[in-house]
N, CA, C and O atoms as a GROMACS GRO file, in nm:
protein
  596
    1UNK      N    1  10.484  12.643  10.558
    1UNK     CA    2  10.370  12.596  10.491
    1UNK      C    3  10.414  12.490  10.383
    1UNK      O    4  10.501  12.515  10.300
    2UNK      N    5  10.351  12.376  10.389
    2UNK     CA    6  10.383  12.272  10.301
    2UNK      C    7  10.248  12.222  10.224
    2UNK      O    8  10.136  12.218  10.275
    3UNK      N    9  10.277  12.188  10.104
    3UNK     CA   10  10.151  12.144  10.017
    3UNK      C   11  10.164  12.002   9.977
    3UNK      O   12  10.272  11.957   9.936
    4UNK      N   13  10.050  11.927   9.989
    4UNK     CA   14  10.052  11.784   9.964
    4UNK      C   15   9.958  11.771   9.839
    4UNK      O   16   9.845  11.820   9.841
    5UNK      N   17  10.004  11.710   9.737
    5UNK     CA   18   9.924  11.689   9.608
    5UNK      C   19   9.920  11.537   9.584
    5UNK      O   20   9.831  11.491   9.512
    6UNK      N   21  10.008  11.460   9.639
    6UNK     CA   22  10.004  11.308   9.632
    6UNK      C   23   9.905  11.256   9.725
    6UNK      O   24   9.931  11.242   9.845
    7UNK      N   25   9.786  11.225   9.670
    7UNK     CA   26   9.672  11.180   9.762
    7UNK      C   27   9.574  11.308   9.779
    7UNK      O   28   9.567  11.393   9.690
    8UNK      N   29   9.512  11.315   9.879
    8UNK     CA   30   9.422  11.440   9.900
    8UNK      C   31   9.501  11.565   9.897
    8UNK      O   32   9.610  11.567   9.955
    9UNK      N   33   9.453  11.677   9.830
    9UNK     CA   34   9.521  11.800   9.830
    9UNK      C   35   9.497  11.863   9.963
    9UNK      O   36   9.386  11.886  10.010
   10UNK      N   37   9.620  11.891  10.026
   10UNK     CA   38   9.627  11.946  10.159
   10UNK      C   39   9.733  12.060  10.164
   10UNK      O   40   9.832  12.061  10.090
   11UNK      N   41   9.706  12.156  10.255
   11UNK     CA   42   9.811  12.253  10.300
   11UNK      C   43   9.828  12.242  10.450
   11UNK      O   44   9.732  12.238  10.527
   12UNK      N   45   9.960  12.236  10.490
   12UNK     CA   46   9.994  12.220  10.632
   12UNK      C   47  10.070  12.353  10.669
   12UNK      O   48  10.166  12.392  10.603
   13UNK      N   49  10.022  12.419  10.775
   13UNK     CA   50  10.083  12.539  10.814
   13UNK      C   51  10.106  12.533  10.963
   13UNK      O   52  10.016  12.524  11.046
   14UNK      N   53  10.237  12.538  10.990
   14UNK     CA   54  10.279  12.537  11.138
   14UNK      C   55  10.217  12.411  11.206
   14UNK      O   56  10.180  12.418  11.323
   15UNK      N   57  10.207  12.302  11.138
   15UNK     CA   58  10.170  12.168  11.180
   15UNK      C   59  10.025  12.152  11.189
   15UNK      O   60   9.976  12.058  11.251
   16UNK      N   61   9.951  12.243  11.126
   16UNK     CA   62   9.804  12.230  11.128
   16UNK      C   63   9.751  12.232  10.983
   16UNK      O   64   9.795  12.313  10.902
   17UNK      N   65   9.658  12.143  10.953
   17UNK     CA   66   9.595  12.139  10.832
   17UNK      C   67   9.503  12.260  10.804
   17UNK      O   68   9.415  12.291  10.885
   18UNK      N   69   9.522  12.324  10.694
   18UNK     CA   70   9.447  12.434  10.648
   18UNK      C   71   9.316  12.378  10.574
   18UNK      O   72   9.323  12.284  10.494
   19UNK      N   73   9.200  12.440  10.606
   19UNK     CA   74   9.082  12.400  10.532
   19UNK      C   75   9.074  12.482  10.393
   19UNK      O   76   9.048  12.602  10.388
   20UNK      N   77   9.100  12.400  10.284
   20UNK     CA   78   9.109  12.466  10.160
   20UNK      C   79   8.976  12.468  10.081
   20UNK      O   80   8.978  12.503   9.963
   21UNK      N   81   8.872  12.435  10.136
   21UNK     CA   82   8.744  12.459  10.082
   21UNK      C   83   8.694  12.335   9.996
   21UNK      O   84   8.737  12.222  10.016
   22UNK      N   85   8.602  12.366   9.900
   22UNK     CA   86   8.537  12.267   9.824
   22UNK      C   87   8.638  12.202   9.730
   22UNK      O   88   8.750  12.250   9.708
   23UNK      N   89   8.592  12.091   9.675
   23UNK     CA   90   8.671  12.003   9.573
   23UNK      C   91   8.725  12.086   9.458
   23UNK      O   92   8.844  12.074   9.430
   24UNK      N   93   8.652  12.166   9.392
   24UNK     CA   94   8.704  12.239   9.266
   24UNK      C   95   8.796  12.340   9.325
   24UNK      O   96   8.895  12.371   9.258
   25UNK      N   97   8.778  12.393   9.436
   25UNK     CA   98   8.865  12.494   9.481
   25UNK      C   99   9.007  12.433   9.513
   25UNK      O  100   9.111  12.494   9.486
   26UNK      N  101   9.006  12.312   9.571
   26UNK     CA  102   9.123  12.254   9.591
   26UNK      C  103   9.192  12.199   9.458
   26UNK      O  104   9.313  12.184   9.444
   27UNK      N  105   9.103  12.172   9.369
   27UNK     CA  106   9.169  12.138   9.242
   27UNK      C  107   9.248  12.251   9.163
   27UNK      O  108   9.353  12.234   9.101
   28UNK      N  109   9.175  12.375   9.177
   28UNK     CA  110   9.238  12.492   9.120
   28UNK      C  111   9.378  12.516   9.196
   28UNK      O  112   9.481  12.546   9.135
   29UNK      N  113   9.370  12.500   9.327
   29UNK     CA  114   9.503  12.518   9.405
   29UNK      C  115   9.611  12.420   9.353
   29UNK      O  116   9.727  12.456   9.335
   30UNK      N  117   9.564  12.280   9.328
   30UNK     CA  118   9.654  12.190   9.290
   30UNK      C  119   9.716  12.215   9.166
   30UNK      O  120   9.834  12.184   9.150
   31UNK      N  121   9.637  12.278   9.059
   31UNK     CA  122   9.692  12.309   8.929
   31UNK      C  123   9.783  12.435   8.939
   31UNK      O  124   9.879  12.447   8.863
   32UNK      N  125   9.754  12.524   9.029
   32UNK     CA  126   9.844  12.633   9.052
   32UNK      C  127   9.977  12.584   9.112
   32UNK      O  128  10.083  12.632   9.072
   33UNK      N  129   9.974  12.491   9.203
   33UNK     CA  130  10.084  12.442   9.264
   33UNK      C  131  10.178  12.349   9.174
   33UNK      O  132  10.300  12.344   9.192
   34UNK      N  133  10.115  12.282   9.085
   34UNK     CA  134  10.190  12.211   8.977
   34UNK      C  135  10.268  12.298   8.889
   34UNK      O  136  10.372  12.258   8.837
   35UNK      N  137  10.220  12.416   8.869
   35UNK     CA  138  10.289  12.526   8.790
   35UNK      C  139  10.349  12.636   8.881
   35UNK      O  140  10.362  12.750   8.836
   36UNK      N  141  10.385  12.607   8.997
   36UNK     CA  142  10.434  12.711   9.099
   36UNK      C  143  10.535  12.802   9.023
   36UNK      O  144  10.617  12.764   8.940
   37UNK      N  145  10.515  12.930   9.065
   37UNK     CA  146  10.610  13.039   9.008
   37UNK      C  147  10.590  13.063   8.859
   37UNK      O  148  10.669  13.135   8.798
   38UNK      N  149  10.487  13.004   8.800
   38UNK     CA  150  10.456  13.033   8.655
   38UNK      C  151  10.318  13.099   8.644
   38UNK      O  152  10.227  13.076   8.723
   39UNK      N  153  10.311  13.175   8.546
   39UNK     CA  154  10.172  13.236   8.525
   39UNK      C  155  10.082  13.126   8.456
   39UNK      O  156  10.116  13.064   8.355
   40UNK      N  157   9.968  13.111   8.522
   40UNK     CA  158   9.856  13.010   8.475
   40UNK      C  159   9.745  13.095   8.412
   40UNK      O  160   9.678  13.166   8.486
   41UNK      N  161   9.723  13.092   8.286
   41UNK     CA  162   9.606  13.172   8.243
   41UNK      C  163   9.482  13.126   8.297
   41UNK      O  164   9.463  13.006   8.319
   42UNK      N  165   9.388  13.225   8.323
   42UNK     CA  166   9.254  13.192   8.370
   42UNK      C  167   9.187  13.091   8.274
   42UNK      O  168   9.123  12.997   8.320
   43UNK      N  169   9.201  13.112   8.140
   43UNK     CA  170   9.147  13.019   8.047
   43UNK      C  171   9.186  12.885   8.056
   43UNK      O  172   9.108  12.793   8.030
   44UNK      N  173   9.322  12.866   8.096
   44UNK     CA  174   9.372  12.723   8.115
   44UNK      C  175   9.306  12.661   8.239
   44UNK      O  176   9.272  12.542   8.236
   45UNK      N  177   9.288  12.733   8.342
   45UNK     CA  178   9.231  12.675   8.461
   45UNK      C  179   9.085  12.648   8.433
   45UNK      O  180   9.032  12.557   8.496
   46UNK      N  181   9.014  12.718   8.345
   46UNK     CA  182   8.875  12.684   8.306
   46UNK      C  183   8.873  12.556   8.234
   46UNK      O  184   8.793  12.467   8.262
   47UNK      N  185   8.960  12.547   8.144
   47UNK     CA  186   8.985  12.418   8.059
   47UNK      C  187   9.009  12.302   8.144
   47UNK      O  188   8.943  12.200   8.125
   48UNK      N  189   9.100  12.307   8.240
   48UNK     CA  190   9.134  12.202   8.331
   48UNK      C  191   9.014  12.172   8.425
   48UNK      O  192   8.994  12.054   8.454
   49UNK      N  193   8.938  12.259   8.471
   49UNK     CA  194   8.838  12.242   8.572
   49UNK      C  195   8.715  12.180   8.510
   49UNK      O  196   8.645  12.100   8.573
   50UNK      N  197   8.688  12.218   8.384
   50UNK     CA  198   8.562  12.168   8.310
   50UNK      C  199   8.613  12.138   8.173
   50UNK      O  200   8.600  12.216   8.079
   51UNK      N  201   8.674  12.016   8.164
   51UNK     CA  202   8.737  11.968   8.038
   51UNK      C  203   8.622  11.942   7.925
   51UNK      O  204   8.651  11.962   7.807
   52UNK      N  205   8.503  11.902   7.960
   52UNK     CA  206   8.404  11.874   7.865
   52UNK      C  207   8.336  11.999   7.812
   52UNK      O  208   8.339  12.030   7.692
   53UNK      N  209   8.280  12.065   7.898
   53UNK     CA  210   8.211  12.204   7.867
   53UNK      C  211   8.193  12.287   7.991
   53UNK      O  212   8.127  12.253   8.089
   54UNK      N  213   8.258  12.397   7.975
   54UNK     CA  214   8.250  12.498   8.094
   54UNK      C  215   8.126  12.583   8.097
   54UNK      O  216   8.076  12.629   7.995
   55UNK      N  217   8.079  12.602   8.216
   55UNK     CA  218   7.947  12.677   8.221
   55UNK      C  219   7.978  12.823   8.185
   55UNK      O  220   8.096  12.857   8.192
   56UNK      N  221   7.887  12.912   8.148
   56UNK     CA  222   7.906  13.038   8.116
   56UNK      C  223   7.989  13.126   8.223
   56UNK      O  224   8.070  13.215   8.198
   57UNK      N  225   7.949  13.081   8.337
   57UNK     CA  226   8.008  13.150   8.465
   57UNK      C  227   8.154  13.109   8.504
   57UNK      O  228   8.205  13.153   8.607
   58UNK      N  229   8.220  13.025   8.420
   58UNK     CA  230   8.350  12.957   8.462
   58UNK      C  231   8.456  13.055   8.508
   58UNK      O  232   8.516  13.041   8.614
   59UNK      N  233   8.475  13.157   8.423
   59UNK     CA  234   8.571  13.255   8.465
   59UNK      C  235   8.553  13.316   8.596
   59UNK      O  236   8.646  13.331   8.674
   60UNK      N  237   8.429  13.352   8.622
   60UNK     CA  238   8.379  13.411   8.752
   60UNK      C  239   8.395  13.310   8.856
   60UNK      O  240   8.438  13.352   8.964
   61UNK      N  241   8.371  13.194   8.848
   61UNK     CA  242   8.389  13.077   8.940
   61UNK      C  243   8.535  13.060   8.972
   61UNK      O  244   8.567  13.041   9.090
   62UNK      N  245   8.632  13.066   8.874
   62UNK     CA  246   8.772  13.045   8.900
   62UNK      C  247   8.813  13.170   8.980
   62UNK      O  248   8.888  13.157   9.076
   63UNK      N  249   8.768  13.284   8.946
   63UNK     CA  250   8.808  13.407   9.009
   63UNK      C  251   8.768  13.398   9.161
   63UNK      O  252   8.843  13.436   9.251
   64UNK      N  253   8.646  13.346   9.182
   64UNK     CA  254   8.584  13.328   9.319
   64UNK      C  255   8.683  13.231   9.395
   64UNK      O  256   8.730  13.264   9.504
   65UNK      N  257   8.716  13.106   9.333
   65UNK     CA  258   8.802  13.018   9.403
   65UNK      C  259   8.933  13.077   9.431
   65UNK      O  260   8.986  13.051   9.539
   66UNK      N  261   8.994  13.155   9.344
   66UNK     CA  262   9.124  13.210   9.363
   66UNK      C  263   9.115  13.314   9.483
   66UNK      O  264   9.208  13.323   9.563
   67UNK      N  265   9.011  13.384   9.492
   67UNK     CA  266   8.985  13.479   9.595
   67UNK      C  267   8.973  13.417   9.735
   67UNK      O  268   9.028  13.463   9.835
   68UNK      N  269   8.891  13.301   9.732
   68UNK     CA  270   8.876  13.231   9.860
   68UNK      C  271   9.008  13.161   9.905
   68UNK      O  272   9.044  13.152  10.022
   69UNK      N  273   9.078  13.110   9.793
   69UNK     CA  274   9.210  13.054   9.838
   69UNK      C  275   9.308  13.143   9.880
   69UNK      O  276   9.391  13.106   9.963
   70UNK      N  277   9.309  13.269   9.827
   70UNK     CA  278   9.400  13.377   9.873
   70UNK      C  279   9.360  13.405  10.026
   70UNK      O  280   9.449  13.407  10.111
   71UNK      N  281   9.231  13.425  10.058
   71UNK     CA  282   9.180  13.449  10.187
   71UNK      C  283   9.230  13.339  10.286
   71UNK      O  284   9.286  13.371  10.391
   72UNK      N  285   9.209  13.210  10.249
   72UNK     CA  286   9.243  13.092  10.328
   72UNK      C  287   9.393  13.092  10.352
   72UNK      O  288   9.438  13.070  10.465
   73UNK      N  289   9.468  13.116  10.250
   73UNK     CA  290   9.618  13.118  10.258
   73UNK      C  291   9.669  13.229  10.347
   73UNK      O  292   9.757  13.208  10.431
   74UNK      N  293   9.610  13.358  10.328
   74UNK     CA  294   9.650  13.458  10.416
   74UNK      C  295   9.624  13.439  10.561
   74UNK      O  296   9.705  13.472  10.647
   75UNK      N  297   9.496  13.378  10.588
   75UNK     CA  298   9.461  13.348  10.725
   75UNK      C  299   9.556  13.247  10.778
   75UNK      O  300   9.566  13.241  10.900
   76UNK      N  301   9.633  13.164  10.702
   76UNK     CA  302   9.721  13.072  10.759
   76UNK      C  303   9.866  13.113  10.754
   76UNK      O  304   9.959  13.033  10.765
   77UNK      N  305   9.878  13.250  10.736
   77UNK     CA  306  10.003  13.321  10.742
   77UNK      C  307  10.104  13.277  10.632
   77UNK      O  308  10.220  13.246  10.655
   78UNK      N  309  10.041  13.277  10.507
   78UNK     CA  310  10.117  13.215  10.397
   78UNK      C  311  10.234  13.314  10.372
   78UNK      O  312  10.345  13.267  10.344
   79UNK      N  313  10.217  13.446  10.380
   79UNK     CA  314  10.320  13.534  10.340
   79UNK      C  315  10.440  13.511  10.430
   79UNK      O  316  10.553  13.528  10.383
   80UNK      N  317  10.425  13.474  10.554
   80UNK     CA  318  10.548  13.447  10.646
   80UNK      C  319  10.626  13.327  10.582
   80UNK      O  320  10.749  13.320  10.590
   81UNK      N  321  10.553  13.237  10.521
   81UNK     CA  322  10.616  13.122  10.465
   81UNK      C  323  10.662  13.145  10.312
   81UNK      O  324  10.710  13.051  10.249
   82UNK      N  325  10.647  13.264  10.260
   82UNK     CA  326  10.702  13.295  10.127
   82UNK      C  327  10.593  13.239  10.027
   82UNK      O  328  10.629  13.200   9.916
   83UNK      N  329  10.464  13.233  10.064
   83UNK     CA  330  10.372  13.176   9.964
   83UNK      C  331  10.269  13.293   9.943
   83UNK      O  332  10.222  13.357  10.037
   84UNK      N  333  10.239  13.314   9.811
   84UNK     CA  334  10.141  13.412   9.772
   84UNK      C  335  10.076  13.370   9.651
   84UNK      O  336  10.138  13.307   9.565
   85UNK      N  337   9.942  13.404   9.638
   85UNK     CA  338   9.865  13.374   9.517
   85UNK      C  339   9.837  13.509   9.455
   85UNK      O  340   9.767  13.593   9.512
   86UNK      N  341   9.893  13.531   9.334
   86UNK     CA  342   9.912  13.661   9.268
   86UNK      C  343   9.827  13.657   9.153
   86UNK      O  344   9.832  13.560   9.076
   87UNK      N  345   9.741  13.765   9.132
   87UNK     CA  346   9.667  13.798   9.005
   87UNK      C  347   9.782  13.875   8.915
   87UNK      O  348   9.857  13.962   8.961
   88UNK      N  349   9.782  13.829   8.784
   88UNK     CA  350   9.882  13.889   8.704
   88UNK      C  351   9.818  13.887   8.559
   88UNK      O  352   9.820  13.784   8.492
   89UNK      N  353   9.762  14.004   8.514
   89UNK     CA  354   9.700  14.015   8.382
   89UNK      C  355   9.602  13.914   8.356
   89UNK      O  356   9.496  13.915   8.418
   90UNK      N  357   9.630  13.814   8.259
   90UNK     CA  358   9.525  13.730   8.220
   90UNK      C  359   9.523  13.596   8.303
   90UNK      O  360   9.455  13.500   8.266
   91UNK      N  361   9.596  13.595   8.411
   91UNK     CA  362   9.603  13.471   8.494
   91UNK      C  363   9.646  13.491   8.642
   91UNK      O  364   9.634  13.597   8.704
   92UNK      N  365   9.696  13.382   8.686
   92UNK     CA  366   9.734  13.388   8.827
   92UNK      C  367   9.869  13.317   8.841
   92UNK      O  368   9.910  13.237   8.757
   93UNK      N  369   9.940  13.355   8.958
   93UNK     CA  370  10.071  13.274   8.978
   93UNK      C  371  10.071  13.237   9.134
   93UNK      O  372  10.037  13.320   9.219
   94UNK      N  373  10.110  13.115   9.164
   94UNK     CA  374  10.129  13.076   9.286
   94UNK      C  375  10.277  13.088   9.324
   94UNK      O  376  10.359  13.009   9.278
   95UNK      N  377  10.311  13.185   9.406
   95UNK     CA  378  10.456  13.209   9.439
   95UNK      C  379  10.481  13.114   9.558
   95UNK      O  380  10.416  13.121   9.662
   96UNK      N  381  10.574  13.030   9.536
   96UNK     CA  382  10.604  12.932   9.643
   96UNK      C  383  10.735  12.863   9.612
   96UNK      O  384  10.768  12.844   9.495
   97UNK      N  385  10.809  12.828   9.713
   97UNK     CA  386  10.933  12.743   9.697
   97UNK      C  387  10.876  12.596   9.659
   97UNK      O  388  10.801  12.528   9.728
   98UNK      N  389  10.927  12.568   9.541
   98UNK     CA  390  10.875  12.428   9.489
   98UNK      C  391  10.906  12.314   9.592
   98UNK      O  392  10.839  12.211   9.596
   99UNK      N  393  11.010  12.338   9.671
   99UNK     CA  394  11.037  12.232   9.774
   99UNK      C  395  10.940  12.212   9.880
   99UNK      O  396  10.952  12.125   9.966
  100UNK      N  397  10.836  12.300   9.872
  100UNK     CA  398  10.723  12.292   9.977
  100UNK      C  399  10.610  12.212   9.918
  100UNK      O  400  10.504  12.196   9.977
  101UNK      N  401  10.635  12.167   9.804
  101UNK     CA  402  10.528  12.082   9.741
  101UNK      C  403  10.569  11.939   9.728
  101UNK      O  404  10.673  11.913   9.667
  102UNK      N  405  10.496  11.847   9.779
  102UNK     CA  406  10.548  11.695   9.794
  102UNK      C  407  10.574  11.646   9.667
  102UNK      O  408  10.670  11.570   9.658
  103UNK      N  409  10.502  11.675   9.555
  103UNK     CA  410  10.520  11.605   9.417
  103UNK      C  411  10.665  11.658   9.380
  103UNK      O  412  10.736  11.579   9.317
  104UNK      N  413  10.710  11.769   9.410
  104UNK     CA  414  10.844  11.810   9.372
  104UNK      C  415  10.948  11.746   9.447
  104UNK      O  416  11.054  11.712   9.394
  105UNK      N  417  10.923  11.729   9.570
  105UNK     CA  418  11.014  11.639   9.656
  105UNK      C  419  11.020  11.503   9.600
  105UNK      O  420  11.130  11.450   9.583
  106UNK      N  421  10.911  11.441   9.569
  106UNK     CA  422  10.914  11.309   9.520
  106UNK      C  423  10.993  11.304   9.387
  106UNK      O  424  11.072  11.212   9.367
  107UNK      N  425  10.972  11.405   9.296
  107UNK     CA  426  11.046  11.401   9.181
  107UNK      C  427  11.193  11.406   9.188
  107UNK      O  428  11.268  11.345   9.111
  108UNK      N  429  11.232  11.488   9.293
  108UNK     CA  430  11.377  11.498   9.320
  108UNK      C  431  11.426  11.372   9.361
  108UNK      O  432  11.534  11.332   9.318
  109UNK      N  433  11.348  11.298   9.450
  109UNK     CA  434  11.396  11.175   9.505
  109UNK      C  435  11.398  11.066   9.397
  109UNK      O  436  11.487  10.981   9.395
  110UNK      N  437  11.297  11.069   9.308
  110UNK     CA  438  11.310  10.982   9.188
  110UNK      C  439  11.432  11.004   9.108
  110UNK      O  440  11.502  10.908   9.074
  111UNK      N  441  11.462  11.127   9.076
  111UNK     CA  442  11.579  11.164   9.000
  111UNK      C  443  11.705  11.110   9.069
  111UNK      O  444  11.792  11.051   9.005
  112UNK      N  445  11.715  11.133   9.201
  112UNK     CA  446  11.829  11.086   9.280
  112UNK      C  447  11.835  10.936   9.285
  112UNK      O  448  11.943  10.878   9.277
  113UNK      N  449  11.718  10.871   9.298
  113UNK     CA  450  11.725  10.725   9.300
  113UNK      C  451  11.760  10.670   9.158
  113UNK      O  452  11.832  10.570   9.150
  114UNK      N  453  11.711  10.734   9.042
  114UNK     CA  454  11.744  10.690   8.920
  114UNK      C  455  11.901  10.687   8.895
  114UNK      O  456  11.961  10.598   8.834
  115UNK      N  457  11.959  10.805   8.955
  115UNK     CA  458  12.099  10.814   8.938
  115UNK      C  459  12.172  10.712   9.001
  115UNK      O  460  12.274  10.662   8.952
  116UNK      N  461  12.117  10.675   9.118
  116UNK     CA  462  12.188  10.556   9.199
  116UNK      C  463  12.160  10.434   9.122
  116UNK      O  464  12.252  10.352   9.112
  117UNK      N  465  12.051  10.411   9.070
  117UNK     CA  466  12.036  10.284   8.992
  117UNK      C  467  12.118  10.269   8.866
  117UNK      O  468  12.160  10.159   8.831
  118UNK      N  469  12.141  10.384   8.797
  118UNK     CA  470  12.239  10.386   8.689
  118UNK      C  471  12.379  10.359   8.730
  118UNK      O  472  12.458  10.308   8.651
  119UNK      N  473  12.412  10.393   8.853
  119UNK     CA  474  12.545  10.377   8.900
  119UNK      C  475  12.563  10.223   8.958
  119UNK      O  476  12.669  10.170   8.992
  120UNK      N  477  12.432  10.168   8.960
  120UNK     CA  478  12.444  10.021   9.006
  120UNK      C  479  12.469  10.000   9.158
  120UNK      O  480  12.514   9.894   9.203
  121UNK      N  481  12.436  10.108   9.235
  121UNK     CA  482  12.441  10.094   9.378
  121UNK      C  483  12.310  10.017   9.431
  121UNK      O  484  12.195  10.051   9.403
  122UNK      N  485  12.342   9.917   9.504
  122UNK     CA  486  12.221   9.841   9.559
  122UNK      C  487  12.115   9.916   9.616
  122UNK      O  488  11.999   9.892   9.582
  123UNK      N  489  12.144  10.011   9.708
  123UNK     CA  490  12.042  10.089   9.765
  123UNK      C  491  11.953  10.170   9.662
  123UNK      O  492  11.833  10.189   9.682
  124UNK      N  493  12.016  10.214   9.558
  124UNK     CA  494  11.955  10.291   9.457
  124UNK      C  495  11.832  10.212   9.395
  124UNK      O  496  11.720  10.260   9.383
  125UNK      N  497  11.869  10.089   9.360
  125UNK     CA  498  11.755  10.000   9.307
  125UNK      C  499  11.635   9.981   9.394
  125UNK      O  500  11.519   9.993   9.354
  126UNK      N  501  11.672   9.948   9.524
  126UNK     CA  502  11.552   9.940   9.628
  126UNK      C  503  11.484  10.067   9.646
  126UNK      O  504  11.361  10.067   9.657
  127UNK      N  505  11.554  10.180   9.651
  127UNK     CA  506  11.494  10.302   9.672
  127UNK      C  507  11.410  10.344   9.556
  127UNK      O  508  11.305  10.403   9.579
  128UNK      N  509  11.450  10.318   9.425
  128UNK     CA  510  11.372  10.333   9.316
  128UNK      C  511  11.255  10.260   9.313
  128UNK      O  512  11.154  10.317   9.272
  129UNK      N  513  11.248  10.130   9.353
  129UNK     CA  514  11.135  10.052   9.349
  129UNK      C  515  11.031  10.109   9.453
  129UNK      O  516  10.912  10.124   9.425
  130UNK      N  517  11.083  10.138   9.570
  130UNK     CA  518  11.000  10.196   9.678
  130UNK      C  519  10.931  10.323   9.626
  130UNK      O  520  10.808  10.334   9.630
  131UNK      N  521  11.013  10.420   9.577
  131UNK     CA  522  10.957  10.542   9.540
  131UNK      C  523  10.845  10.532   9.418
  131UNK      O  524  10.741  10.598   9.412
  132UNK      N  525  10.886  10.442   9.329
  132UNK     CA  526  10.791  10.421   9.227
  132UNK      C  527  10.670  10.352   9.277
  132UNK      O  528  10.561  10.389   9.233
  133UNK      N  529  10.677  10.256   9.365
  133UNK     CA  530  10.560  10.195   9.412
  133UNK      C  531  10.464  10.277   9.498
  133UNK      O  532  10.343  10.253   9.502
  134UNK      N  533  10.527  10.381   9.570
  134UNK     CA  534  10.445  10.456   9.655
  134UNK      C  535  10.333  10.535   9.584
  134UNK      O  536  10.233  10.567   9.647
  135UNK      N  537  10.348  10.567   9.449
  135UNK     CA  538  10.252  10.652   9.383
  135UNK      C  539  10.212  10.587   9.253
  135UNK      O  540  10.131  10.649   9.184
  136UNK      N  541  10.256  10.473   9.211
  136UNK     CA  542  10.204  10.415   9.089
  136UNK      C  543  10.063  10.398   9.080
  136UNK      O  544  10.012  10.404   8.967
  137UNK      N  545   9.982  10.375   9.190
  137UNK     CA  546   9.838  10.364   9.182
  137UNK      C  547   9.777  10.500   9.147
  137UNK      O  548   9.694  10.511   9.057
  138UNK      N  549   9.823  10.603   9.221
  138UNK     CA  550   9.753  10.723   9.207
  138UNK      C  551   9.811  10.826   9.113
  138UNK      O  552   9.743  10.919   9.070
  139UNK      N  553   9.943  10.807   9.079
  139UNK     CA  554  10.007  10.894   8.984
  139UNK      C  555  10.099  10.810   8.886
  139UNK      O  556  10.222  10.818   8.895
  140UNK      N  557  10.039  10.730   8.797
  140UNK     CA  558  10.110  10.636   8.712
  140UNK      C  559  10.214  10.701   8.616
  140UNK      O  560  10.306  10.636   8.567
  141UNK      N  561  10.191  10.835   8.594
  141UNK     CA  562  10.292  10.893   8.489
  141UNK      C  563  10.416  10.952   8.562
  141UNK      O  564  10.510  10.986   8.490
  142UNK      N  565  10.426  10.966   8.684
  142UNK     CA  566  10.541  11.017   8.754
  142UNK      C  567  10.661  10.928   8.736
  142UNK      O  568  10.766  10.982   8.698
  143UNK      N  569  10.659  10.802   8.757
  143UNK     CA  570  10.779  10.724   8.736
  143UNK      C  571  10.833  10.734   8.588
  143UNK      O  572  10.955  10.739   8.568
  144UNK      N  573  10.747  10.736   8.490
  144UNK     CA  574  10.790  10.761   8.353
  144UNK      C  575  10.848  10.893   8.326
  144UNK      O  576  10.945  10.904   8.251
  145UNK      N  577  10.791  11.003   8.389
  145UNK     CA  578  10.838  11.135   8.381
  145UNK      C  579  10.984  11.145   8.437
  145UNK      O  580  11.066  11.221   8.386
  146UNK      N  581  11.012  11.066   8.541
  146UNK     CA  582  11.140  11.074   8.614
  146UNK      C  583  11.246  10.975   8.533
  146UNK      O  584  11.364  10.967   8.568
  147UNK      N  585  11.197  10.906   8.429
  147UNK     CA  586  11.293  10.828   8.353
  147UNK      C  587  11.328  10.700   8.420
  147UNK      O  588  11.434  10.644   8.394
  148UNK      N  589  11.234  10.647   8.514
  148UNK     CA  590  11.266  10.528   8.594
  148UNK      C  591  11.209  10.402   8.531
  148UNK      O  592  11.246  10.291   8.568
  149UNK      N  593  11.120  10.419   8.436
  149UNK     CA  594  11.070  10.287   8.381
  149UNK      C  595  11.069  10.301   8.231
  149UNK      O  596  11.033  10.208   8.161
   0.00000   0.00000   0.00000
């Protein structure tokens, strides 16, 4: 199972795209994947999902999204891939190999390309420019976070 966060949020299992549900549900999944293997408090998910003003039912809605995501992932045989959405006290944790998430792969490549650039290898400079250019429009903070600009 692979997760794509650069661009539309997607999950691919055994070569097939998994239907992740409605937009806010996909957003909750994306927030969980950005903090894979870490406890994300339910209150934090509420703040991220409704930054201006959360409805009274916000915690219940988050719980429903998590429950539906868990069902979707289980139907896609997530456990076989080492992926699980776990309830843990005041929050949730997405258990997942970070290398299954495209943004983490991208960050690793940026770090590698930055190292090549610092060593002044010609391919490193062109690789860095290519990597930064691929996401600059949709994720402008990533090249800065990688120390490439």
